[in-house]
Amino acid sequence: MQSQYIHQRRKKAIEGFGNGPINAFVHAMESAGLKDYKVTDYRSHAVRGGSDASAASYVQIQHEDGRLLWGTGVDPSIEMAGLKALVTAWNLLR
């Protein structure tokens, strides 16, 4: 997986591999020195019925100092909903 983030007004690229999008993104963050947490829980479900339903995902992370934080994400793609949830939780650590 390839991704970009902005730090101090500079766009930076990261890349990681894993057995799924969240795992790959976590490894990308780790290789960039941005990982100071571990994923402790992940859940997702459809927001409503039907083939065009969006997914809601929830990711819990635990910071190195012991804090537990939840992030949420909603997207038509279940993979993107999970990534949005992870980024939301990570941003709460900042």
C-alpha positions as a printed Julia matrix, in Angstrom:
94×3 Matrix{Float64}:
   0.0    0.0    0.0
   1.17   3.49  -0.79
  -0.12   6.52   1.04
   0.73  10.13   1.73
   0.53  12.32   4.78
   1.29  15.95   5.52
   3.73  16.85   8.29
   4.77  20.45   8.92
   3.2   21.47   5.61
   5.23  18.92   3.65
   3.69  16.0    1.82
   5.47  12.71   2.49
   4.95   9.28   0.97
   4.89   5.99   2.88
   4.64   2.41   1.7
   3.9   -0.85   3.48
   2.8   -4.41   2.9
   0.47  -6.63   4.89
  -2.3   -9.19   4.76
  -4.95  -6.47   4.33
  -5.25  -2.7    3.94
  -5.15  -1.88   7.65
  -2.19  -4.17   8.29
  -0.34  -2.71   5.29
  -1.03   0.85   6.46
   0.17   0.05   9.99
   3.4   -1.37   8.54
   3.8    1.71   6.33
   3.45   3.96   9.37
   5.92   1.79  11.27
   8.52   1.95   8.49
   8.17   5.76   8.46
   8.71   5.96  12.23
   5.12   7.06  12.86
   3.88   4.03  14.79
   3.7    4.57  18.54
   0.64   2.4   19.11
  -0.8   -1.05  18.58
  -4.19  -1.92  17.14
  -6.22  -3.56  19.92
  -9.67  -3.86  18.33
 -11.36  -3.5   14.95
 -15.06  -3.75  14.11
 -17.19  -2.89  11.1
 -20.77  -3.17   9.92
 -23.1   -1.92   7.22
 -24.78   1.39   8.0
 -28.02   0.23   6.38
 -29.22  -2.63   4.24
 -28.84  -2.89   0.49
 -26.04  -3.36  -1.99
 -25.17   0.36  -1.92
 -24.81   0.56   1.87
 -21.88   2.35   3.42
 -19.66   0.67   5.99
 -18.92   2.01   9.46
 -15.65   0.92  11.03
 -14.23   1.34  14.51
 -10.56   0.92  15.37
  -9.16   0.97  18.89
  -5.48   1.69  19.36
  -3.32   1.68  22.46
  -0.57   4.26  22.7
   2.83   3.39  24.16
   1.82   5.3   27.32
  -1.23   3.05  27.78
  -3.98   5.38  26.51
  -6.78   3.64  24.6
  -8.48   5.56  21.82
 -11.24   4.73  19.34
 -11.46   6.1   15.83
 -14.43   5.8   13.5
 -14.73   5.9    9.74
 -17.62   5.7    7.29
 -17.18   5.02   3.58
 -18.87   3.03   0.8
 -15.71   0.86   0.82
 -15.25  -1.25   3.95
 -11.47  -1.05   3.46
 -11.51   2.76   3.31
 -13.85   2.94   6.32
 -11.3    0.95   8.34
  -8.4    3.12   7.19
 -10.35   6.27   8.03
 -11.07   4.87  11.5
  -7.38   4.11  12.08
  -6.29   7.58  10.97
  -8.97   9.17  13.17
  -7.71   7.27  16.22
  -4.08   8.1   15.38
  -4.92  11.8   15.01
  -6.5   11.75  18.48
  -3.08  10.8   19.88
  -1.53  13.97  18.54
